[in-house]
Amino acid sequence: MTWVGYLDLKTGMLPHWEHTCAGRFDFELRDLAFFARDSLRIDEEQLKNGVLSVEFEWPLASGESRELRAVFPDSYPFVRPQVALRGKPETFPHRHCSPTDGNLCLLGRDTGLWSIKWTLAKLLEKQLTNALNGTGVEDPQGEPMEFWWNAIAPEFPGYSEGSYMLIDSKWDLGGAVGGTIKASCSLLRIGEKLQFRGVVDEVRAHDQTVLASRTFPLPPHLRTKKTIRTFPWTRVDRLAPPPADGWQEKKVKDQIAFKMHAFTDGSPAFSMSVTVQSTELSHKKSGDTWLFPLLYGPAKSFRTAKPGKKATGPSVLIIPTYRAGATDIGDRVASVCILKNKVIAIFGMGAIGAPVAIELARNGCSHLIVIDHDIVEPGNSIRWPLGATAWGMRKTTAVKQHVESEYTGVEVEAIHHHVGMATAADGNGGDHSVLPPIFAKADIIIDATASSGISRLLADHCKSAGKPMISLFGTQSLKGGVVAAYHPKSGCPTCREFAYANGLIKKAPGSGETSGLNQPAGCAELTFTGASFDLNELSLEAIRVTVDILSRPDDFKESLLHTLTLHDGIRRVPPSWQVDGLPPMRECGCKP
């Protein structure tokens, strides 16, 4: 680096952003020099490459000053400059500051908090004292230590993405100061890198008292490929990532390699010593954060060197800490927690039913029953949620495999059945034997068959079982569609047709149109030509209605029709919904 004073800059050297904001460069430096005076230095080498990097001393109201470094991003002034403290890391504040490089959080992460009219000097004038002292208005959020450790994990040469150790935020270790953990883990060599995946199964104190146990499911990879290892753990007061040149310090080595025991039954040999420290998990709420440093190398790297021989210690990786407990996942969207203990049956795993199943699983529905008879073909993929990996599979099987591998804790019951087909000659496998157990178990039925006859059949079963049913379909031209919520004591699919015929409710745009149908090669029937981005409107509305009914069942007293408009008869329009009540129709004879 070649640092020069503000007045010593060579003409013609400009940052990238000067070309889109002419005159800002000179104005910025003049404003900063007013406060920094002769301490302002510019990195000439970086400026040659279009990057403005400056170092200076900033005066504080107390009469003291702080040494700072600032880098202006290429997209300045649309986004803020990055400001870091210079000096020894032990002098850095514990909040609003990266312990590794001193980078300061002067504003919240929302880029809208930065004003394009501000200069770096203006930002420091308004926010630096608050950042240093932990005062002023700030985002109501904590700063868990694992964030900083996780951030530096990818910087290690041997790190492979996909590595993790999973814990549960609900664990409370009480006053224990150390002990052992038991973990399910796997270590995979990927070229010159290592991928370590693990889950803490159990935490014990020194006296072998069990302090915490895993209650969340193992990720799919660890269900089949894992070993059980035991590692030591200890509680520390504060352990922040050292600066880049601090890893060789004895204090750091001692903190991450205490009670080191190498496992040499594989290649490479490895060990792990776990630390736990109290941290601010969320705003003004403390809890434990975990550090999982992995030491690895040839078995000899863990042995004491013989006299006269040069010691070759193991290499180190930081394995990111992630939180996978039920509340760690569910708390992000508390409104769908009602799904956790519900059983939802979905008939039809086509372009509207399969997305419903996957979205319900994503939002924590613990038990899904999916029913269909179709196979995934390449042509389906343009509007089906899964691609080439599912070709040739039963749709129910493909959805089950995808959901259970991606969303741990969700059980999918896949039923390959053609509703409405004649019973086999042996009397088995017909609707009379397949359907009743489904309606007995399910809390709600979702009909995504887009078949009016099947909808009436399922609605009749729902009335008998006293269960609500959601039915969704798009018009054949996909200019609109319907998401119907049928109450077992209110209007049914037949009532809906009478309501249309009597002009009580307006049909969805495109109803009855067949011009959009075609028959793809190899397909035995006509199909509509609607796209997934329109069909998803129906799928997502069905999920919203499902969550509302399950969350507030007492409010669901009458069948409702949600009618979607995607076309005004001339052109496409933004999606809009009309909601109408559907009482029992006299002509139907529907019995409440």
Coordinates of C-alpha atoms in Angstrom, one line a residue:
M1 CA 0.0 0.0 0.0
T2 CA 1.1 3.5 -0.8
W3 CA -0.6 6.1 1.4
V4 CA -0.6 9.7 0.3
G5 CA -2.1 12.9 1.7
Y6 CA -5.2 14.5 0.3
L7 CA -3.3 17.3 -1.3
D8 CA -0.7 14.9 -2.7
L9 CA -3.1 13.0 -4.9
K10 CA -2.1 12.8 -8.6
T11 CA -4.6 14.2 -11.0
G12 CA -6.7 11.9 -13.0
M13 CA -7.1 9.1 -10.4
L14 CA -10.7 8.7 -9.6
P15 CA -12.9 6.0 -8.0
H16 CA -15.3 4.1 -10.2
W17 CA -18.4 5.9 -8.8
E18 CA -17.1 9.4 -9.7
H19 CA -18.2 8.8 -13.3
T20 CA -21.8 8.5 -12.3
C21 CA -21.7 11.2 -9.6
A22 CA -19.3 13.9 -11.0
G23 CA -17.7 16.1 -8.4
R24 CA -18.6 13.9 -5.5
F25 CA -15.0 12.6 -5.0
D26 CA -13.6 16.0 -4.3
F27 CA -16.5 17.0 -2.2
E28 CA -16.2 13.8 -0.1
L29 CA -12.5 14.3 0.6
R30 CA -12.9 18.0 1.4
D31 CA -15.7 17.2 3.9
L32 CA -13.7 14.4 5.5
A33 CA -10.5 16.5 5.7
F34 CA -12.4 19.2 7.6
F35 CA -12.5 16.7 10.6
A36 CA -9.5 14.5 10.0
R37 CA -7.1 17.3 9.1
D38 CA -3.6 16.1 8.3
S39 CA -4.3 12.6 9.4
L40 CA -6.2 11.8 6.2
R41 CA -4.4 9.3 4.0
I42 CA -5.5 7.7 0.7
D43 CA -4.4 4.4 -0.6
E44 CA -2.9 5.4 -3.9
E45 CA -2.5 1.8 -5.2
Q46 CA -6.2 1.1 -4.7
L47 CA -7.3 4.4 -6.2
K48 CA -5.4 3.4 -9.3
N49 CA -7.8 0.5 -9.6
G50 CA -10.8 2.8 -9.0
V51 CA -11.3 2.0 -5.3
L52 CA -11.2 4.7 -2.6
S53 CA -9.7 3.5 0.6
V54 CA -8.8 6.0 3.3
E55 CA -7.3 6.0 6.8
F56 CA -7.6 8.8 9.3
E57 CA -8.1 9.9 12.9
W58 CA -11.6 11.0 13.9
P59 CA -12.0 13.4 16.8
L60 CA -14.5 12.5 19.5
A61 CA -16.4 15.0 21.7
S62 CA -14.5 13.7 24.7
G63 CA -11.3 15.1 23.2
E64 CA -10.0 11.7 22.3
S65 CA -9.7 10.4 18.7
R66 CA -10.2 7.0 17.1
E67 CA -8.2 5.6 14.2
L68 CA -10.4 4.5 11.4
R69 CA -10.3 2.9 8.0
A70 CA -13.0 3.4 5.4
V71 CA -13.6 1.8 2.0
F72 CA -16.1 3.2 -0.5
P73 CA -17.9 0.5 -2.5
D74 CA -18.2 0.7 -6.3
S75 CA -21.9 1.5 -6.0
Y76 CA -21.3 4.6 -3.7
P77 CA -23.2 6.8 -2.9
F78 CA -26.2 4.6 -3.4
V79 CA -24.9 2.4 -0.6
R80 CA -22.9 3.4 2.5
P81 CA -19.1 3.2 2.9
Q82 CA -17.6 0.5 5.1
V83 CA -15.9 1.8 8.2
A84 CA -13.6 -0.2 10.5
L85 CA -11.7 0.6 13.7
R86 CA -7.9 0.3 13.6
G87 CA -5.8 -0.9 16.5
K88 CA -5.8 -3.9 18.8
P89 CA -8.9 -6.1 18.7
E90 CA -9.1 -6.2 22.5
T91 CA -9.9 -2.5 22.4
F92 CA -12.9 -3.0 20.1
P93 CA -16.4 -2.6 21.5
H94 CA -18.3 -5.8 22.0
R95 CA -21.4 -4.5 20.2
H96 CA -21.8 -3.1 16.7
C97 CA -18.2 -4.2 15.8
S98 CA -16.6 -7.2 14.1
P99 CA -14.1 -8.7 16.5
T100 CA -11.9 -9.9 13.6
D101 CA -11.4 -6.8 11.5
G102 CA -13.1 -3.9 13.5
N103 CA -15.8 -3.4 10.9
L104 CA -18.4 -1.1 12.5
C105 CA -22.2 -1.4 12.2
L106 CA -23.0 2.3 12.0
L107 CA -26.5 1.7 10.6
G108 CA -28.9 -1.2 10.5
R109 CA -28.7 -3.6 7.6
D110 CA -31.6 -1.9 5.7
T111 CA -29.9 0.1 2.9
G112 CA -32.8 2.6 3.2
L113 CA -31.2 3.9 6.5
W114 CA -28.4 5.4 4.5
S115 CA -29.1 8.7 2.8
I116 CA -27.5 9.4 -0.6
K117 CA -27.0 13.0 0.5
W118 CA -24.7 12.0 3.4
T119 CA -21.0 11.9 3.2
L120 CA -18.7 9.6 5.1
A121 CA -18.0 12.5 7.5
K122 CA -21.8 13.1 8.0
L123 CA -22.3 9.3 8.8
L124 CA -19.5 9.4 11.4
E125 CA -20.7 12.6 12.9
K126 CA -24.2 11.2 13.4
Q127 CA -23.4 7.5 14.3
L128 CA -19.9 6.8 15.4
T129 CA -20.3 7.7 19.1
N130 CA -23.5 5.6 19.3
A131 CA -21.7 2.6 17.7
L132 CA -18.7 2.9 20.1
N133 CA -20.9 3.4 23.2
G134 CA -23.9 1.3 22.4
T135 CA -26.2 4.3 22.5
G136 CA -28.8 5.8 20.2
V137 CA -31.5 4.2 18.2
E138 CA -30.6 0.7 17.0
D139 CA -32.2 -2.4 15.5
P140 CA -33.9 -4.4 18.2
Q141 CA -31.6 -7.4 17.6
G142 CA -28.9 -9.3 19.4
E143 CA -25.4 -10.0 18.1
P144 CA -24.7 -13.7 18.8
M145 CA -21.0 -14.6 18.7
E146 CA -21.5 -17.5 16.4
F147 CA -22.3 -15.0 13.7
W148 CA -18.7 -13.8 13.6
W149 CA -17.3 -17.4 13.8
N150 CA -19.6 -18.6 11.0
A151 CA -18.6 -15.6 8.9
I152 CA -14.9 -16.6 8.9
A153 CA -15.4 -20.3 8.4
P154 CA -15.3 -20.2 4.6
E155 CA -12.0 -18.4 4.7
F156 CA -10.1 -21.5 5.8
P157 CA -8.4 -23.3 2.9
G158 CA -9.8 -26.8 3.8
Y159 CA -13.4 -25.6 4.3
S160 CA -16.1 -27.1 2.0
E161 CA -19.5 -25.6 1.8
G162 CA -22.3 -27.7 3.2
S163 CA -20.4 -28.2 6.5
Y164 CA -22.3 -27.6 9.8
M165 CA -22.9 -28.6 13.4
L166 CA -26.6 -28.4 14.5
I167 CA -27.8 -27.4 18.0
D168 CA -31.1 -26.4 19.6
S169 CA -31.6 -23.0 21.1
K170 CA -33.9 -24.4 23.8
W171 CA -31.0 -26.3 25.5
D172 CA -30.2 -24.9 28.9
L173 CA -26.9 -26.1 30.4
G174 CA -27.6 -24.4 33.8
G175 CA -24.4 -23.8 35.8
A176 CA -22.4 -26.6 34.2
V177 CA -18.9 -25.5 33.2
G178 CA -17.9 -28.5 31.0
G179 CA -18.3 -32.1 30.2
T180 CA -18.8 -34.1 27.0
I181 CA -21.1 -34.0 24.0
K182 CA -22.1 -37.0 21.9
A183 CA -22.6 -36.2 18.2
S184 CA -23.7 -37.9 15.0
C185 CA -21.3 -36.8 12.3
S186 CA -19.7 -37.5 9.0
L187 CA -16.4 -36.4 7.5
L188 CA -16.1 -36.4 3.7
R189 CA -13.0 -35.4 1.7
I190 CA -13.9 -33.4 -1.4
G191 CA -10.6 -33.0 -3.3
E192 CA -8.4 -30.9 -1.0
K193 CA -11.3 -29.8 1.1
L194 CA -13.3 -31.4 3.9
Q195 CA -17.0 -31.4 4.5
F196 CA -18.0 -32.0 8.1
R197 CA -21.6 -32.5 9.0
G198 CA -22.8 -33.2 12.5
V199 CA -25.6 -32.9 15.0
V200 CA -25.2 -32.7 18.8
D201 CA -27.2 -35.6 20.2
E202 CA -26.5 -35.2 23.9
V203 CA -24.7 -32.9 26.3
R204 CA -23.3 -34.2 29.6
A205 CA -21.7 -32.5 32.6
H206 CA -18.5 -33.6 34.1
D207 CA -20.4 -35.9 36.5
Q208 CA -22.2 -37.5 33.5
T209 CA -25.5 -35.8 34.2
V210 CA -27.4 -35.4 31.0
L211 CA -28.0 -31.7 30.4
A212 CA -29.6 -31.7 27.0
S213 CA -30.7 -34.1 24.3
R214 CA -31.6 -33.7 20.7
T215 CA -35.4 -33.9 20.0
F216 CA -35.3 -32.7 16.4
P217 CA -34.8 -35.3 13.5
L218 CA -31.5 -36.0 11.9
P219 CA -30.9 -34.6 8.4
P220 CA -31.3 -37.2 5.7
H221 CA -27.5 -37.5 5.1
L222 CA -26.8 -38.3 8.7
R223 CA -29.6 -40.9 8.9
T224 CA -27.6 -43.2 6.6
K225 CA -24.0 -42.1 6.8
K226 CA -22.8 -41.2 10.3
T227 CA -20.5 -42.2 13.1
I228 CA -21.1 -41.4 16.8
R229 CA -18.2 -39.4 18.4
T230 CA -17.7 -37.9 21.8
F231 CA -16.0 -34.6 22.2
P232 CA -15.0 -32.5 25.3
W233 CA -16.8 -29.2 25.9
T234 CA -16.0 -26.3 28.3
R235 CA -17.6 -23.0 29.1
V236 CA -15.5 -19.8 28.5
D237 CA -16.2 -16.1 29.3
R238 CA -15.7 -14.7 25.8
L239 CA -14.0 -16.3 22.8
A240 CA -14.1 -14.1 19.7
P241 CA -12.4 -14.9 16.4
P242 CA -8.8 -13.7 16.4
P243 CA -7.4 -11.4 13.7
A244 CA -5.9 -13.1 10.7
D245 CA -2.4 -13.1 12.2
G246 CA -3.5 -14.3 15.6
W247 CA -4.1 -18.0 15.0
Q248 CA -0.6 -19.0 16.0
E249 CA -0.8 -17.4 19.5
K250 CA -0.6 -19.9 22.3
K251 CA -3.7 -18.5 24.0
V252 CA -5.8 -19.1 20.9
K253 CA -4.4 -22.6 20.4
D254 CA -5.1 -23.5 24.0
Q255 CA -8.7 -22.3 23.8
I256 CA -9.6 -24.4 20.7
A257 CA -7.5 -27.5 21.4
F258 CA -8.0 -28.4 25.1
K259 CA -8.2 -32.1 26.0
M260 CA -7.5 -32.8 22.4
H261 CA -8.1 -36.5 21.4
A262 CA -7.5 -37.5 17.8
F263 CA -9.7 -40.0 16.0
T264 CA -7.3 -41.9 13.8
D265 CA -9.6 -44.6 12.4
G266 CA -10.2 -42.7 9.1
S267 CA -8.4 -40.3 6.8
P268 CA -7.7 -37.7 7.8
A269 CA -7.4 -38.0 11.6
F270 CA -9.3 -35.3 13.4
S271 CA -10.3 -34.0 16.8
M272 CA -12.7 -31.4 18.1
S273 CA -12.9 -29.5 21.4
V274 CA -16.1 -27.6 21.9
T275 CA -16.5 -24.3 23.7
V276 CA -19.8 -22.7 25.0
Q277 CA -20.2 -19.1 25.9
S278 CA -23.0 -16.8 26.9
T279 CA -24.1 -14.4 24.1
E280 CA -27.0 -12.2 23.2
L281 CA -29.1 -14.4 21.0
S282 CA -31.8 -11.8 20.4
H283 CA -32.4 -8.3 21.7
K284 CA -31.7 -8.3 25.4
K285 CA -32.0 -12.1 25.6
S286 CA -29.0 -14.1 26.5
G287 CA -28.3 -17.8 25.7
D288 CA -25.5 -20.1 24.8
T289 CA -23.5 -20.0 21.6
W290 CA -21.3 -22.9 20.6
L291 CA -17.9 -23.1 18.8
F292 CA -16.9 -26.2 16.9
P293 CA -13.2 -26.0 15.7
L294 CA -12.1 -29.1 13.8
L295 CA -8.4 -30.0 13.8
Y296 CA -7.4 -32.4 11.1
G297 CA -4.3 -33.9 9.4
P298 CA -2.2 -37.0 9.3
A299 CA -2.2 -39.0 12.5
K300 CA 1.4 -38.0 13.2
S301 CA 0.4 -34.3 13.2
F302 CA -1.4 -35.0 16.5
R303 CA 1.7 -36.6 18.1
T304 CA 4.5 -34.8 20.0
A305 CA 7.5 -34.5 17.7
K306 CA 10.5 -36.6 18.4
P307 CA 13.7 -34.9 19.6
G308 CA 15.4 -33.2 16.7
K309 CA 12.3 -33.5 14.5
K310 CA 10.2 -30.6 13.3
A311 CA 6.7 -30.5 14.7
T312 CA 3.9 -30.5 12.1
G313 CA 0.6 -29.7 13.9
P314 CA -2.8 -30.3 12.5
S315 CA -4.7 -27.8 10.3
V316 CA -7.8 -26.1 11.7
L317 CA -11.3 -25.5 10.3
I318 CA -14.3 -23.7 11.9
I319 CA -17.5 -25.7 11.5
P320 CA -20.4 -23.3 11.3
T321 CA -23.0 -23.5 14.1
Y322 CA -26.6 -23.7 13.0
R323 CA -29.8 -24.0 15.0
A324 CA -32.2 -26.7 14.0
G325 CA -34.6 -27.1 17.0
A326 CA -38.3 -26.9 16.5
T327 CA -38.5 -23.3 17.7
D328 CA -35.5 -22.3 15.7
I329 CA -37.4 -23.2 12.6
G330 CA -41.0 -22.6 13.6
D331 CA -40.5 -19.2 15.3
R332 CA -39.6 -17.6 12.0
V333 CA -43.2 -17.9 10.9
A334 CA -45.3 -18.2 14.0
S335 CA -48.6 -17.9 12.2
V336 CA -48.2 -21.4 10.7
C337 CA -47.4 -23.2 14.0
I338 CA -51.0 -24.6 13.9
L339 CA -49.8 -26.9 11.0
K340 CA -47.3 -28.8 13.2
N341 CA -49.8 -31.3 14.7
K342 CA -52.2 -31.5 11.8
V343 CA -52.8 -34.2 9.3
I344 CA -53.7 -32.8 5.8
A345 CA -54.7 -35.0 2.9
I346 CA -54.2 -33.8 -0.6
F347 CA -56.0 -35.4 -3.5
G348 CA -54.2 -34.7 -6.8
M349 CA -50.4 -34.2 -7.1
G350 CA -50.5 -32.2 -10.4
A351 CA -49.4 -28.7 -11.1
I352 CA -51.5 -27.2 -8.3
G353 CA -51.6 -30.1 -5.8
A354 CA -47.8 -30.8 -5.6
P355 CA -46.9 -27.2 -4.8
V356 CA -49.5 -27.2 -2.1
A357 CA -47.9 -30.3 -0.5
I358 CA -44.4 -28.9 -0.7
E359 CA -45.4 -25.5 0.7
L360 CA -47.3 -27.1 3.6
A361 CA -44.2 -29.2 4.4
R362 CA -42.0 -26.1 4.2
N363 CA -44.3 -24.4 6.7
G364 CA -44.1 -27.3 9.2
C365 CA -47.1 -29.6 8.6
S366 CA -46.0 -32.7 10.3
H367 CA -48.1 -35.3 8.5
L368 CA -49.2 -35.2 4.8
I369 CA -51.3 -37.7 2.9
V370 CA -50.8 -37.4 -0.8
I371 CA -53.0 -39.3 -3.2
D372 CA -52.6 -39.6 -7.0
H373 CA -52.2 -42.2 -9.8
D374 CA -50.1 -40.3 -12.3
I375 CA -46.4 -40.5 -13.3
V376 CA -44.0 -37.6 -13.8
E377 CA -43.0 -37.1 -17.4
P378 CA -40.5 -34.7 -19.0
G379 CA -43.4 -32.6 -20.4
N380 CA -44.9 -32.2 -16.9
S381 CA -41.7 -30.5 -15.7
I382 CA -42.6 -27.1 -17.2
R383 CA -45.2 -26.6 -14.5
W384 CA -44.5 -29.3 -12.0
P385 CA -42.4 -28.3 -9.0
L386 CA -39.7 -31.0 -9.4
G387 CA -37.6 -31.5 -12.5
A388 CA -35.6 -34.2 -14.2
T389 CA -34.7 -36.1 -11.1
A390 CA -38.4 -37.1 -10.8
W391 CA -39.0 -38.3 -14.3
G392 CA -40.5 -41.7 -14.5
M393 CA -41.5 -41.7 -10.8
R394 CA -45.0 -41.8 -9.4
K395 CA -45.9 -38.3 -8.5
T396 CA -46.7 -39.4 -4.9
T397 CA -43.4 -41.1 -4.5
A398 CA -41.5 -38.1 -5.9
V399 CA -43.2 -35.7 -3.6
K400 CA -42.6 -38.0 -0.6
Q401 CA -38.9 -38.3 -1.3
H402 CA -38.4 -34.6 -1.9
V403 CA -40.3 -33.5 1.2
E404 CA -38.9 -36.0 3.6
S405 CA -35.3 -35.3 2.4
E406 CA -35.7 -31.5 2.5
Y407 CA -38.0 -30.9 5.5
T408 CA -36.9 -33.0 8.5
G409 CA -39.8 -34.0 10.8
V410 CA -42.4 -34.1 8.1
E411 CA -43.9 -37.5 7.4
V412 CA -45.6 -38.1 4.0
E413 CA -47.9 -41.0 3.4
A414 CA -47.9 -41.6 -0.3
I415 CA -51.0 -43.4 -1.7
H416 CA -50.9 -44.4 -5.3
H417 CA -54.6 -44.7 -6.1
H418 CA -56.9 -43.7 -8.9
V419 CA -60.0 -42.3 -7.2
G420 CA -63.1 -43.3 -9.1
M421 CA -61.7 -46.4 -10.8
A422 CA -63.5 -49.7 -10.6
T423 CA -62.5 -52.0 -7.7
A424 CA -60.1 -54.8 -8.6
A425 CA -61.5 -58.2 -9.3
D426 CA -60.3 -59.4 -5.9
G427 CA -62.3 -56.7 -4.2
N428 CA -59.3 -54.9 -2.8
G429 CA -57.9 -51.4 -3.5
G430 CA -61.2 -49.7 -4.3
D431 CA -62.4 -46.4 -3.0
H432 CA -64.5 -48.2 -0.4
S433 CA -61.3 -49.4 1.3
V434 CA -58.8 -46.6 0.5
L435 CA -60.9 -43.5 1.2
P436 CA -62.4 -44.0 4.7
P437 CA -59.1 -44.2 6.6
I438 CA -57.9 -41.0 5.0
F439 CA -61.0 -39.1 6.0
A440 CA -60.8 -40.5 9.5
K441 CA -57.2 -39.3 10.0
A442 CA -57.2 -36.0 8.2
D443 CA -58.0 -32.7 9.9
I444 CA -58.7 -31.1 6.5
I445 CA -59.0 -32.4 2.9
I446 CA -57.5 -30.5 -0.1
D447 CA -59.0 -31.4 -3.4
A448 CA -56.6 -30.5 -6.2
T449 CA -58.0 -33.0 -8.8
A450 CA -59.7 -30.3 -10.9
S451 CA -62.4 -32.9 -11.5
S452 CA -65.9 -31.9 -10.8
G453 CA -67.1 -35.5 -10.2
I454 CA -64.3 -36.3 -7.8
S455 CA -64.8 -32.9 -6.0
R456 CA -68.5 -33.9 -5.3
L457 CA -67.4 -37.4 -4.2
L458 CA -64.8 -36.0 -1.8
A459 CA -67.2 -33.3 -0.5
D460 CA -69.8 -36.0 0.3
H461 CA -67.2 -37.9 2.3
C462 CA -66.2 -34.7 4.1
K463 CA -69.9 -34.0 5.1
S464 CA -70.2 -37.5 6.5
A465 CA -66.9 -37.1 8.4
G466 CA -67.6 -33.6 9.5
K467 CA -64.3 -32.3 7.9
P468 CA -63.7 -29.1 6.0
M469 CA -62.5 -29.3 2.4
I470 CA -60.5 -26.9 0.2
S471 CA -61.0 -27.4 -3.6
L472 CA -59.0 -25.5 -6.1
F473 CA -58.9 -25.4 -9.9
G474 CA -58.1 -23.1 -12.8
T475 CA -60.3 -22.5 -15.7
Q476 CA -59.2 -24.3 -18.9
S477 CA -57.9 -21.1 -20.4
L478 CA -56.3 -20.1 -17.1
K479 CA -57.8 -16.7 -17.2
G480 CA -59.0 -17.3 -13.7
G481 CA -59.7 -20.0 -11.1
V482 CA -61.4 -20.9 -7.9
V483 CA -60.3 -21.8 -4.4
A484 CA -63.4 -23.0 -2.6
A485 CA -63.6 -23.7 1.2
Y486 CA -66.4 -26.1 1.9
H487 CA -67.9 -26.2 5.4
P488 CA -69.4 -29.7 6.1
K489 CA -72.7 -28.0 7.1
S490 CA -72.8 -25.4 4.3
G491 CA -72.7 -25.2 0.5
C492 CA -71.1 -28.0 -1.5
P493 CA -69.7 -28.2 -5.1
T494 CA -73.2 -28.8 -6.5
C495 CA -74.5 -25.8 -4.6
R496 CA -71.7 -23.8 -6.3
E497 CA -73.0 -24.8 -9.7
F498 CA -76.6 -23.7 -8.8
A499 CA -75.2 -20.4 -7.4
Y500 CA -73.5 -19.8 -10.8
A501 CA -76.7 -20.8 -12.7
N502 CA -78.9 -18.5 -10.6
G503 CA -76.5 -15.6 -11.1
L504 CA -75.8 -15.4 -7.4
I505 CA -72.0 -15.7 -7.8
K506 CA -70.0 -14.8 -10.9
K507 CA -67.9 -17.5 -12.5
A508 CA -64.1 -17.2 -12.8
P509 CA -62.9 -15.6 -16.1
G510 CA -62.4 -18.1 -18.9
S511 CA -65.0 -20.6 -17.5
G512 CA -66.2 -22.9 -20.3
E513 CA -63.5 -21.8 -22.8
T514 CA -61.7 -24.7 -24.5
S515 CA -59.6 -22.8 -27.0
G516 CA -56.5 -23.2 -24.9
L517 CA -56.5 -27.0 -24.9
N518 CA -54.0 -29.1 -26.9
Q519 CA -52.8 -32.6 -27.0
P520 CA -49.1 -33.0 -26.6
A521 CA -47.3 -35.9 -28.5
G522 CA -47.5 -39.1 -26.5
C523 CA -50.4 -37.9 -24.3
A524 CA -53.8 -39.6 -24.5
E525 CA -55.9 -36.6 -23.7
L526 CA -56.1 -32.9 -24.1
T527 CA -54.4 -30.6 -21.6
F528 CA -54.6 -27.0 -20.8
T529 CA -51.7 -24.7 -21.6
G530 CA -51.5 -22.7 -18.3
A531 CA -48.1 -21.8 -16.8
S532 CA -47.0 -22.6 -13.2
F533 CA -46.6 -18.9 -12.3
D534 CA -50.4 -18.5 -12.7
L535 CA -51.3 -21.8 -11.2
N536 CA -49.2 -21.0 -8.1
E537 CA -51.6 -18.2 -7.3
L538 CA -54.2 -20.9 -6.7
S539 CA -51.9 -23.1 -4.7
L540 CA -50.8 -20.3 -2.4
E541 CA -54.3 -19.1 -1.8
A542 CA -55.4 -22.6 -0.9
I543 CA -52.6 -22.8 1.7
R544 CA -53.6 -19.4 3.1
V545 CA -57.2 -20.5 3.4
T546 CA -56.1 -23.8 5.0
V547 CA -54.1 -22.0 7.6
D548 CA -56.9 -19.6 8.4
I549 CA -59.4 -22.4 8.8
L550 CA -57.2 -24.5 11.1
S551 CA -56.1 -21.5 13.1
R552 CA -59.6 -20.0 13.6
P553 CA -62.0 -22.9 13.2
D554 CA -64.8 -21.0 15.1
D555 CA -64.7 -18.2 12.5
F556 CA -65.3 -20.7 9.6
K557 CA -69.1 -21.0 9.6
E558 CA -70.0 -20.9 6.0
S559 CA -68.6 -22.2 2.7
L560 CA -66.6 -19.6 0.8
L561 CA -65.6 -19.2 -2.9
H562 CA -62.4 -17.3 -3.6
T563 CA -62.5 -16.4 -7.3
L564 CA -59.3 -15.5 -9.0
T565 CA -59.1 -13.1 -12.0
L566 CA -56.0 -13.1 -14.2
H567 CA -57.5 -11.7 -17.4
D568 CA -60.1 -9.0 -18.1
G569 CA -61.2 -10.4 -21.4
I570 CA -58.7 -8.3 -23.4
R571 CA -55.4 -8.7 -21.6
R572 CA -53.6 -10.1 -18.6
V573 CA -54.2 -8.2 -15.4
P574 CA -52.6 -8.4 -12.0
P575 CA -54.1 -11.2 -9.9
S576 CA -57.2 -10.2 -7.9
W577 CA -59.6 -12.1 -5.7
Q578 CA -63.3 -11.9 -5.0
V579 CA -64.7 -13.7 -2.0
D580 CA -68.4 -14.9 -1.8
G581 CA -70.3 -16.8 0.7
L582 CA -71.9 -20.1 -0.5
P583 CA -74.9 -21.2 1.7
P584 CA -76.7 -24.5 0.9
M585 CA -78.8 -24.1 -2.3
R586 CA -82.4 -25.2 -2.1
E587 CA -82.2 -26.8 -5.6
C588 CA -79.3 -29.0 -4.4
G589 CA -81.1 -30.4 -1.5
C590 CA -77.8 -30.1 0.4
K591 CA -78.4 -31.1 4.0
P592 CA -76.6 -28.9 6.6

